[in-house]
PDB file of C-alpha atoms in Angstrom:
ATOM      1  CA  UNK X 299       0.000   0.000   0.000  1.00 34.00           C
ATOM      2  CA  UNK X 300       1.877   3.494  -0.774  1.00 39.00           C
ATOM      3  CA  UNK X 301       2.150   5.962   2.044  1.00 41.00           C
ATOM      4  CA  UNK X 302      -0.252   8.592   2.494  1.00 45.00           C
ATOM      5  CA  UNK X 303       1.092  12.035   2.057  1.00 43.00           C
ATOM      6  CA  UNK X 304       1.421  15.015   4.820  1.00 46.00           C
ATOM      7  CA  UNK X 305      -1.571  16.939   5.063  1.00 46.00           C
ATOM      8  CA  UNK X 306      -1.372  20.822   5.626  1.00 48.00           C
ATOM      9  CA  UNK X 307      -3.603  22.498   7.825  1.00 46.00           C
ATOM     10  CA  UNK X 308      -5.761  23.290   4.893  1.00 46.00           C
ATOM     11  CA  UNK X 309      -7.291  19.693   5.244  1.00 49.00           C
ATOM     12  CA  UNK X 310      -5.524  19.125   1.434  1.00 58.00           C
ATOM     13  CA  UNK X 311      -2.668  17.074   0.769  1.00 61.00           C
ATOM     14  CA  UNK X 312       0.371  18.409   0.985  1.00 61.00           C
ATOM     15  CA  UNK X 313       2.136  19.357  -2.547  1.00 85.00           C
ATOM     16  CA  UNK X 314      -1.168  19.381  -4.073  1.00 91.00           C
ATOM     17  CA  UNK X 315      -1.200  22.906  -5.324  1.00 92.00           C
ATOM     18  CA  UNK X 316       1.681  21.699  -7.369  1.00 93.00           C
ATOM     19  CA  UNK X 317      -0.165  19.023  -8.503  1.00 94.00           C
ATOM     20  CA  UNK X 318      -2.949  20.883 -10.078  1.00 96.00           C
ATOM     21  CA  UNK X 319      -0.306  23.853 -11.343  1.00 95.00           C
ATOM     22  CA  UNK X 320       1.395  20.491 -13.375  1.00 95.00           C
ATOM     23  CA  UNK X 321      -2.354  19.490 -14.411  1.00 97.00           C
ATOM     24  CA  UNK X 322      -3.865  22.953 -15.328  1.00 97.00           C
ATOM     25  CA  UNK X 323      -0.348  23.889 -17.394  1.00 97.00           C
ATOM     26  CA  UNK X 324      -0.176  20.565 -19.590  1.00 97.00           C
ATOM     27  CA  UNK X 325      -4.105  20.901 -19.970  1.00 97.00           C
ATOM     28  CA  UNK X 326      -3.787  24.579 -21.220  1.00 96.00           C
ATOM     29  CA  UNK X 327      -1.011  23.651 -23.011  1.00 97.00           C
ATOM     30  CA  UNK X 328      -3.312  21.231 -24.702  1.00 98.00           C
ATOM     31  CA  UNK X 329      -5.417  23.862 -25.702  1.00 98.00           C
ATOM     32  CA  UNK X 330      -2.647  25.966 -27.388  1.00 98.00           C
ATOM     33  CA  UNK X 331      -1.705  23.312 -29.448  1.00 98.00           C
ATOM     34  CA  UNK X 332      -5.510  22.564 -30.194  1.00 98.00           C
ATOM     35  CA  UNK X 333      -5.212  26.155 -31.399  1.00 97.00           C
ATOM     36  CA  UNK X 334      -2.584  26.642 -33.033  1.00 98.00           C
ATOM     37  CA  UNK X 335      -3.770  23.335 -35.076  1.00 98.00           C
ATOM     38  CA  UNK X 336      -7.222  24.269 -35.879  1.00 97.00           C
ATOM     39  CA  UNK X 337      -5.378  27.981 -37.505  1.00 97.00           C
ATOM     40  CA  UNK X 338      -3.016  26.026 -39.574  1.00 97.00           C
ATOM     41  CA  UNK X 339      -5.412  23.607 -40.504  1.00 97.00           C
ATOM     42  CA  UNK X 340      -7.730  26.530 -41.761  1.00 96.00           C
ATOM     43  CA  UNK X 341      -4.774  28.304 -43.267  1.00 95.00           C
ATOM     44  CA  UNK X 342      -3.102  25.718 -45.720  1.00 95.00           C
ATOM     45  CA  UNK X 343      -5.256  22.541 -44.751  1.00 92.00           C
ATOM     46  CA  UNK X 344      -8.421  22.826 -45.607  1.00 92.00           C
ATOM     47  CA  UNK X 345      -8.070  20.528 -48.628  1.00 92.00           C
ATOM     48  CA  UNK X 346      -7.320  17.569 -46.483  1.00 94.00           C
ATOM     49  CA  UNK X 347     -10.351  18.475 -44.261  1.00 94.00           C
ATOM     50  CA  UNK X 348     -12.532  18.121 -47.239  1.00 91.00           C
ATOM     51  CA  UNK X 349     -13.106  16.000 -50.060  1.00 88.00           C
ATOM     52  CA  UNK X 350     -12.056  17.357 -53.798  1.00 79.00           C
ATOM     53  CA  UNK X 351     -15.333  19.123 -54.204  1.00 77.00           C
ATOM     54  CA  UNK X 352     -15.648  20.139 -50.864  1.00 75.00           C
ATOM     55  CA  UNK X 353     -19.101  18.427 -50.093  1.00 78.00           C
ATOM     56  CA  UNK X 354     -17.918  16.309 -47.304  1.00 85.00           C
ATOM     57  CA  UNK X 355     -15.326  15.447 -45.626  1.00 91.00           C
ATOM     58  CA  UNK X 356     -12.012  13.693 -46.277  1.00 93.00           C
ATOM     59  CA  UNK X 357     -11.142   9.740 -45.553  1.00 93.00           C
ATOM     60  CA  UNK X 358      -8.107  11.342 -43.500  1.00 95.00           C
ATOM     61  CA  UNK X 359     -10.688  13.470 -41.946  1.00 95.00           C
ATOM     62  CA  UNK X 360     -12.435  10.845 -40.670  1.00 93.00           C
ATOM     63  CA  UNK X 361      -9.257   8.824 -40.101  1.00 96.00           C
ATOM     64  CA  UNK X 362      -7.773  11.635 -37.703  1.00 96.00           C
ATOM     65  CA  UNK X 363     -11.399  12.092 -36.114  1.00 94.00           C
ATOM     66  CA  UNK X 364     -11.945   8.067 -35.535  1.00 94.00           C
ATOM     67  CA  UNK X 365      -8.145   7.664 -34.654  1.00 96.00           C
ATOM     68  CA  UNK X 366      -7.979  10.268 -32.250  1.00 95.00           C
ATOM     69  CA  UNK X 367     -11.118   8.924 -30.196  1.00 93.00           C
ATOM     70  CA  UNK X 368      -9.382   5.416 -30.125  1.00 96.00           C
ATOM     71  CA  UNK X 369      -5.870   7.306 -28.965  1.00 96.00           C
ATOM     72  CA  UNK X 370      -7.803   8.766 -26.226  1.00 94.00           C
ATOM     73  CA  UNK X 371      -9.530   5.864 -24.723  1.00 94.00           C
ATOM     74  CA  UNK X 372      -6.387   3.505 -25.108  1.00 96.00           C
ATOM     75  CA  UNK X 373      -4.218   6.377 -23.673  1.00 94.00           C
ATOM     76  CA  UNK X 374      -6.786   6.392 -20.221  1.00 93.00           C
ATOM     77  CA  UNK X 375      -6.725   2.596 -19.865  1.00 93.00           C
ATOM     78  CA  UNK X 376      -3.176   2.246 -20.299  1.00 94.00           C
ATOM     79  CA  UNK X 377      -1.425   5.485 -18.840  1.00 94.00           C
ATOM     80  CA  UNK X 378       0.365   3.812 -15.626  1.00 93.00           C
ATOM     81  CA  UNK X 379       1.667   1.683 -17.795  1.00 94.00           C
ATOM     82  CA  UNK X 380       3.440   4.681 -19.984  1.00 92.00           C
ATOM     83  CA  UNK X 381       5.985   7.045 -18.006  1.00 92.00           C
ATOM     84  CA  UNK X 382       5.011  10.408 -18.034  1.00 92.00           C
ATOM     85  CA  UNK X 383       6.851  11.734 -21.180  1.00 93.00           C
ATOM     86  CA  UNK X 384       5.450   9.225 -23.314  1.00 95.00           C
ATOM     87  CA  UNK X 385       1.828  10.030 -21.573  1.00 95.00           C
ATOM     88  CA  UNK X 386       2.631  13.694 -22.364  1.00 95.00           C
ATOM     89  CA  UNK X 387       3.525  13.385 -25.908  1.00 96.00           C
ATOM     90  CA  UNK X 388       0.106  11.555 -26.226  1.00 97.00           C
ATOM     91  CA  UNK X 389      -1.919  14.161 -25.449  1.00 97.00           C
ATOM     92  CA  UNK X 390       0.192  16.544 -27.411  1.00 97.00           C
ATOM     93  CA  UNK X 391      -0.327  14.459 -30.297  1.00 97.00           C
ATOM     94  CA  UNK X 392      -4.107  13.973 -29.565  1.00 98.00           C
ATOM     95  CA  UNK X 393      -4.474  17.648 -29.142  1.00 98.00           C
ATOM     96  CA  UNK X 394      -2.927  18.605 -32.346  1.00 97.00           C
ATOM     97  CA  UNK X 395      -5.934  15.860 -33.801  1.00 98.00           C
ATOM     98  CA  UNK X 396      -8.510  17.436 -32.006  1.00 97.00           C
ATOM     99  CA  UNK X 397      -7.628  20.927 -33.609  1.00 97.00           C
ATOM    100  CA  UNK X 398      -7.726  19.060 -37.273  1.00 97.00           C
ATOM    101  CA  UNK X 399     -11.343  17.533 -36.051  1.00 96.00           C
ATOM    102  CA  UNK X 400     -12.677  20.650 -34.926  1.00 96.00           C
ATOM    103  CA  UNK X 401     -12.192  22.948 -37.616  1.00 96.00           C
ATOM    104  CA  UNK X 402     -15.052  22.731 -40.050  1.00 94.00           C
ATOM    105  CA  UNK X 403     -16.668  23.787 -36.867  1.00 94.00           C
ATOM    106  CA  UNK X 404     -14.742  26.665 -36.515  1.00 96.00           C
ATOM    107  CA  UNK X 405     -14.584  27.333 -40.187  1.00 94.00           C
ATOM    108  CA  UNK X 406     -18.841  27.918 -40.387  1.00 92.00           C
ATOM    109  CA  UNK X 407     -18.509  29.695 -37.002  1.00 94.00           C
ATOM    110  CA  UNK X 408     -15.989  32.424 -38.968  1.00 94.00           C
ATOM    111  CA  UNK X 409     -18.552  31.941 -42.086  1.00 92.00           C
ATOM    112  CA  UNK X 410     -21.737  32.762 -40.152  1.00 91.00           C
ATOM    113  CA  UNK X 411     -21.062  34.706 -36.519  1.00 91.00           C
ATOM    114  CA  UNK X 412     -16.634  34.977 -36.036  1.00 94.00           C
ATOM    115  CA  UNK X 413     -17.692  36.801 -32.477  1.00 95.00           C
ATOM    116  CA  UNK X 414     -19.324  33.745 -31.206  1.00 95.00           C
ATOM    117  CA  UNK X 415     -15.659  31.639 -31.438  1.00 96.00           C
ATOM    118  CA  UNK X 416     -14.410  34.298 -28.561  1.00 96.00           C
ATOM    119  CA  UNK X 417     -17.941  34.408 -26.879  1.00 96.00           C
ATOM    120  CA  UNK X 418     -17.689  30.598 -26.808  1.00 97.00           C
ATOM    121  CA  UNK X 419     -14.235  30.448 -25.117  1.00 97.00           C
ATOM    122  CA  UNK X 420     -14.534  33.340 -22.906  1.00 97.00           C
ATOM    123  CA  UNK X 421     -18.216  30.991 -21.626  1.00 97.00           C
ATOM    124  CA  UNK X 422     -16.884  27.330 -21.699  1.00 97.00           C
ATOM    125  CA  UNK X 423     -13.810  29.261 -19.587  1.00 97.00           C
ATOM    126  CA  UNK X 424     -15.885  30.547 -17.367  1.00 98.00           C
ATOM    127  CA  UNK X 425     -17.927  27.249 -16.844  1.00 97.00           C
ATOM    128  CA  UNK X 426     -14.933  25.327 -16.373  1.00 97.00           C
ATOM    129  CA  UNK X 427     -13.381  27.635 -13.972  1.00 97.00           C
ATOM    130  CA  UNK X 428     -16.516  27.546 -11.495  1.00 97.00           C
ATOM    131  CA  UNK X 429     -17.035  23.343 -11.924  1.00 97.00           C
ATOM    132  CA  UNK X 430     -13.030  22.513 -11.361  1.00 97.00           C
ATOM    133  CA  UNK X 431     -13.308  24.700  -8.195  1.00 97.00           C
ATOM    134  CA  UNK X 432     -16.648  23.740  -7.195  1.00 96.00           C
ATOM    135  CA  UNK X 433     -15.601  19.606  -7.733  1.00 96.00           C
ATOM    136  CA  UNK X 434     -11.863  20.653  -5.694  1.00 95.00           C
ATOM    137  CA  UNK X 435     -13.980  22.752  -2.722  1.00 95.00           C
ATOM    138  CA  UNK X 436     -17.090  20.863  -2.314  1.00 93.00           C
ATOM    139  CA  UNK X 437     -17.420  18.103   0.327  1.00 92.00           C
ATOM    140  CA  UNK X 438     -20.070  16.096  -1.323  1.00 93.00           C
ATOM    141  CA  UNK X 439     -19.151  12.609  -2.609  1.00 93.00           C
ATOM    142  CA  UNK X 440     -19.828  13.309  -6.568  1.00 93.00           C
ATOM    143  CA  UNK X 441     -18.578   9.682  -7.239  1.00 91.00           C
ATOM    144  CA  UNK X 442     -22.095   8.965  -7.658  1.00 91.00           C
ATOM    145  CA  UNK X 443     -22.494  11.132 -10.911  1.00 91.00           C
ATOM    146  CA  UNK X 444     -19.850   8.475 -12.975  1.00 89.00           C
ATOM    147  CA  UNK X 445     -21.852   5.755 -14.506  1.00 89.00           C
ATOM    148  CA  UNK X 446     -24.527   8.638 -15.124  1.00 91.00           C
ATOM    149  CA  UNK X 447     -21.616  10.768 -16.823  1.00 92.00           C
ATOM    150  CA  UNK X 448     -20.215   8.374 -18.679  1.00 90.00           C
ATOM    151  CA  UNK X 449     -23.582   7.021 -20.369  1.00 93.00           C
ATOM    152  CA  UNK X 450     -23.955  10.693 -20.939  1.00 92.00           C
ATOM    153  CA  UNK X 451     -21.189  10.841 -22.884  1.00 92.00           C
ATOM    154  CA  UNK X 452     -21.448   7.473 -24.822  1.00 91.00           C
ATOM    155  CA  UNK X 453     -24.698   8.601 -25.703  1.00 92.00           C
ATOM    156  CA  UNK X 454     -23.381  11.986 -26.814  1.00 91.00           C
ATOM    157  CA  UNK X 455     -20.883  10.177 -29.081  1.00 89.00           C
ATOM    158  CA  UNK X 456     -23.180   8.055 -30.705  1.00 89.00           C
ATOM    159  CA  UNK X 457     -25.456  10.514 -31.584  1.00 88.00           C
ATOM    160  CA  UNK X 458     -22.708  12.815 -32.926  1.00 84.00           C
ATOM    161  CA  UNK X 459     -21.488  10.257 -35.329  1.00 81.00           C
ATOM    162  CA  UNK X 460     -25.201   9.213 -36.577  1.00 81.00           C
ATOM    163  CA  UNK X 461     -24.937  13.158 -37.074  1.00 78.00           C
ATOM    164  CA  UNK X 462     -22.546  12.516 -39.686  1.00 73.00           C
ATOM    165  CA  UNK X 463     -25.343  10.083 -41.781  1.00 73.00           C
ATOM    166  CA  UNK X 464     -28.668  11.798 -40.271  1.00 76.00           C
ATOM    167  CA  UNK X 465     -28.096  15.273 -40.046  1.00 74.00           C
ATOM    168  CA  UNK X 466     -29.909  16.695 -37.195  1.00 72.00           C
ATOM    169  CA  UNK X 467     -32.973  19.200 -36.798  1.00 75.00           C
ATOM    170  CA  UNK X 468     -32.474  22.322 -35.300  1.00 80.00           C
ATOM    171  CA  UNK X 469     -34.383  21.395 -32.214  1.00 84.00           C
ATOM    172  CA  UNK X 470     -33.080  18.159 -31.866  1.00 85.00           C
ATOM    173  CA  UNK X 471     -29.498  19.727 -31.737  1.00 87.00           C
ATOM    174  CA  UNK X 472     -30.118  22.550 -29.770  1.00 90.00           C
ATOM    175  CA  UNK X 473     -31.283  19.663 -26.847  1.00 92.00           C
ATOM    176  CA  UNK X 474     -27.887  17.650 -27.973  1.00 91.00           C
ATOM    177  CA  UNK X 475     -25.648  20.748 -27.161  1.00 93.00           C
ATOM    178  CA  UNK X 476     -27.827  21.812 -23.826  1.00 94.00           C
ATOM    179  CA  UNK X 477     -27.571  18.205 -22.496  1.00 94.00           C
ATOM    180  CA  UNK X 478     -23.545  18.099 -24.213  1.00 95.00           C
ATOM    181  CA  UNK X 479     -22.665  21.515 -21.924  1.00 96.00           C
ATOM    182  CA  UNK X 480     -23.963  19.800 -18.704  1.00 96.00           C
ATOM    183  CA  UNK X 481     -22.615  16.494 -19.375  1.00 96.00           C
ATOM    184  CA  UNK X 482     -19.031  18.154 -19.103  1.00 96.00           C
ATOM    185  CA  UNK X 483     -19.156  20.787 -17.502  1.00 96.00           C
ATOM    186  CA  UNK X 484     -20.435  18.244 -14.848  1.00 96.00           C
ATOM    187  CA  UNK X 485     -17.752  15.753 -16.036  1.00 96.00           C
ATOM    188  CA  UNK X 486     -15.322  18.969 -14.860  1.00 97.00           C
ATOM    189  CA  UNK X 487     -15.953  18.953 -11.214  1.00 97.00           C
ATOM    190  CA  UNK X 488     -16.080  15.292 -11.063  1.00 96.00           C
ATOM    191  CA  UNK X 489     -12.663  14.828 -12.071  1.00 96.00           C
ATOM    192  CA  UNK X 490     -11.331  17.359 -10.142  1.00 96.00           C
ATOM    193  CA  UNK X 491     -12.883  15.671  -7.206  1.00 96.00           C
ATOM    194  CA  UNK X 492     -11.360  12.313  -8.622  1.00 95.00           C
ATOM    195  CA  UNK X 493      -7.672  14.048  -8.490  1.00 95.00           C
ATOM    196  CA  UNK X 494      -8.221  15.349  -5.416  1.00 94.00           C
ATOM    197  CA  UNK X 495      -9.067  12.468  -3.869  1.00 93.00           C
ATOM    198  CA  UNK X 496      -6.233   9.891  -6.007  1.00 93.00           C
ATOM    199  CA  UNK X 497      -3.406  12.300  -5.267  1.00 93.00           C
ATOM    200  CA  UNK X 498      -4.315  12.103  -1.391  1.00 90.00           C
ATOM    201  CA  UNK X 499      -3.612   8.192  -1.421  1.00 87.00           C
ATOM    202  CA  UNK X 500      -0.327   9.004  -2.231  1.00 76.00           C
ATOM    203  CA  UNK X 501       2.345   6.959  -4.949  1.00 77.00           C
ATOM    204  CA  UNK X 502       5.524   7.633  -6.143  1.00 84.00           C
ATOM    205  CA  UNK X 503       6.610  10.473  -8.383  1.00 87.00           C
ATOM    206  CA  UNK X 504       6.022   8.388 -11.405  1.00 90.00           C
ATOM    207  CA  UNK X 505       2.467   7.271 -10.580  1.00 92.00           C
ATOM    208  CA  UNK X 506       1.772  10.889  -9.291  1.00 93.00           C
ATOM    209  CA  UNK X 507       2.924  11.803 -13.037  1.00 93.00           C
ATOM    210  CA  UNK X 508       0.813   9.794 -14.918  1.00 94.00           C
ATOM    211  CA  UNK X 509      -2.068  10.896 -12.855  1.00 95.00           C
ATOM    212  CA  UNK X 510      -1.654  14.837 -13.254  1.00 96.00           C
ATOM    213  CA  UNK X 511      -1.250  13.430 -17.326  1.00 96.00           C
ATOM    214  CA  UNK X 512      -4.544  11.399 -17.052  1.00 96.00           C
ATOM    215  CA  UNK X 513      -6.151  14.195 -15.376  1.00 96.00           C
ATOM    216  CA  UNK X 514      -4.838  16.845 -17.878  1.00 97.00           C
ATOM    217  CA  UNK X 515      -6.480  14.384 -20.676  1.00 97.00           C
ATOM    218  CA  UNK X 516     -10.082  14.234 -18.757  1.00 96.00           C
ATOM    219  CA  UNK X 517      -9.929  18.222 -18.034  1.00 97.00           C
ATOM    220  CA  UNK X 518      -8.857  19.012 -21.315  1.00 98.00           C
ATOM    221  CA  UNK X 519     -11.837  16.538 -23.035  1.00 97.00           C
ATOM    222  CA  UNK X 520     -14.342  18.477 -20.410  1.00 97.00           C
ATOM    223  CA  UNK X 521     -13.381  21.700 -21.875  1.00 98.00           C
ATOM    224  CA  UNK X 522     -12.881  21.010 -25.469  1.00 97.00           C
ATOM    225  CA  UNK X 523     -16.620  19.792 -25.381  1.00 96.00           C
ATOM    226  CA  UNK X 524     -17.926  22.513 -23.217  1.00 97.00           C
ATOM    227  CA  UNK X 525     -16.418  25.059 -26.181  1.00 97.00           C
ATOM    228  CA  UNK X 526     -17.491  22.747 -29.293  1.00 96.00           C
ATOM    229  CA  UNK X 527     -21.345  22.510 -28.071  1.00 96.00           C
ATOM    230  CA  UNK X 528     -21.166  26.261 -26.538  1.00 97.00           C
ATOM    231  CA  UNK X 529     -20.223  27.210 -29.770  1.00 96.00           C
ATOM    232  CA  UNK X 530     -22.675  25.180 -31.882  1.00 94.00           C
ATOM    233  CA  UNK X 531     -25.559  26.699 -29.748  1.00 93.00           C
ATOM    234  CA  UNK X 532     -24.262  30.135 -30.205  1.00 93.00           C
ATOM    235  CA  UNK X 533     -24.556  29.503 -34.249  1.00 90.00           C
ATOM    236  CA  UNK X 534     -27.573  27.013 -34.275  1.00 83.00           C
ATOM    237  CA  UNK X 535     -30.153  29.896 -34.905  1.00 65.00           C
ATOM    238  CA  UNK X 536     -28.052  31.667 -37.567  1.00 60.00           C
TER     239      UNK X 536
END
């Protein structure tokens, strides 16, 4: 059984701050990179986004969209298994994919409303900032919201890749996005709460590693979603 760590007077473990500084910096640096991919991407790669006569998308956009979802589940079941750099390069790597997936999203949003990409990130931002410190501060067990969460989510996957055959009606998508904000933005303090409470039954440096990576990865998902369904309701009436 590994140790349990010092706690400070605060009632957290101690070193924790740390912890979350190492999760919140490789999670925002996630976002950077999701950034900086979905520019180039819409500056010199739209051609691979799209098919010749741009009236769907590409095999390699599907390829990058269906591989990175795989990446991202294999990386959470398997990430005490990697050390840390590897872990880290993962989520560089799916973050770059994730900027490639996202930007016919981004492309329509510049199309019909370009305001509503900063309104978007300035709200999903703001939502994530009040869940992580809500799920960090609150006392409440949350562990109870997981299997709800997580059929949440399959469900939200499954219906955004029937999107792809069966595009949806305006209502019907509206009601996706509403129910796709709460899913993470719930999904946000329940991690947190998950750190909190894994990093407080201690491990090693490596383990705590490839925790603050896992937690990066489920943080960064959260808030990634939060923007993409923000940002579809903010352009859904237009």
């Amino acid at each position: 059984m590994p140790k349990k760590l010092p706690v400070q007077k605060s009632g957290a473990p101690a070193g924790i701050e740390l912890f979350f500084k190492r999760v919140f910096a490789m999670m925002f640096g996630a976002v950077a990179l999701t950034a900086i991919s979905t520019y180039a991407t819409l500056m010199w790669g739209l051609p691979l986004v799209f098919n010749a006569d741009f009236t769907g998308f590409s095999a390699l956009f599907y390829i990058v969209m269906f591989g990175g979802l795989f990446l991202s589940i294999w990386a959470q079941v398997r990430i005490f298994s990697l050390k840390p750099a590897i872990g880290g390069l993962l989520l560089a790597i799916y973050s770059i994919m994730i900027g490639f997936v996202i930007t016919p999203l981004v492309a329509v949003s510049l199309a019909v409303n370009p305001a509503s990409i900063l309104q978007a990130f300035i709200i999903a931002a703001l939502m994530f900032a009040c869940m992580a410190l809500f799920g960090y501060r609150t006392t409440k067990d949350l562990g109870f919201l997981g299997r709800f969460l997580f059929m949440g989510m399959i469900g939200l996957i499954f219906v955004g890749v029937a999107s792809f055959i069966w595009p949806l009606g305006s209502t019907f998508a509206t009601i996706v996005c509403i129910i796709g904000v709460l899913v993470f933005a719930l999904f946000t303090a329940y991690d947190m709460q998950f750190l909190k409470k894994a990093y407080a039954a201690g491990g090693d440096d490596t383990t705590k590693g490839q925790l603050a990576i896992l937690g990066a990865l489920h943080l960064y998902i959260a808030f990634i979603a939060m923007f993409q369904y923000i940002l579809s309701l903010l352009n859904l009436r237009r």
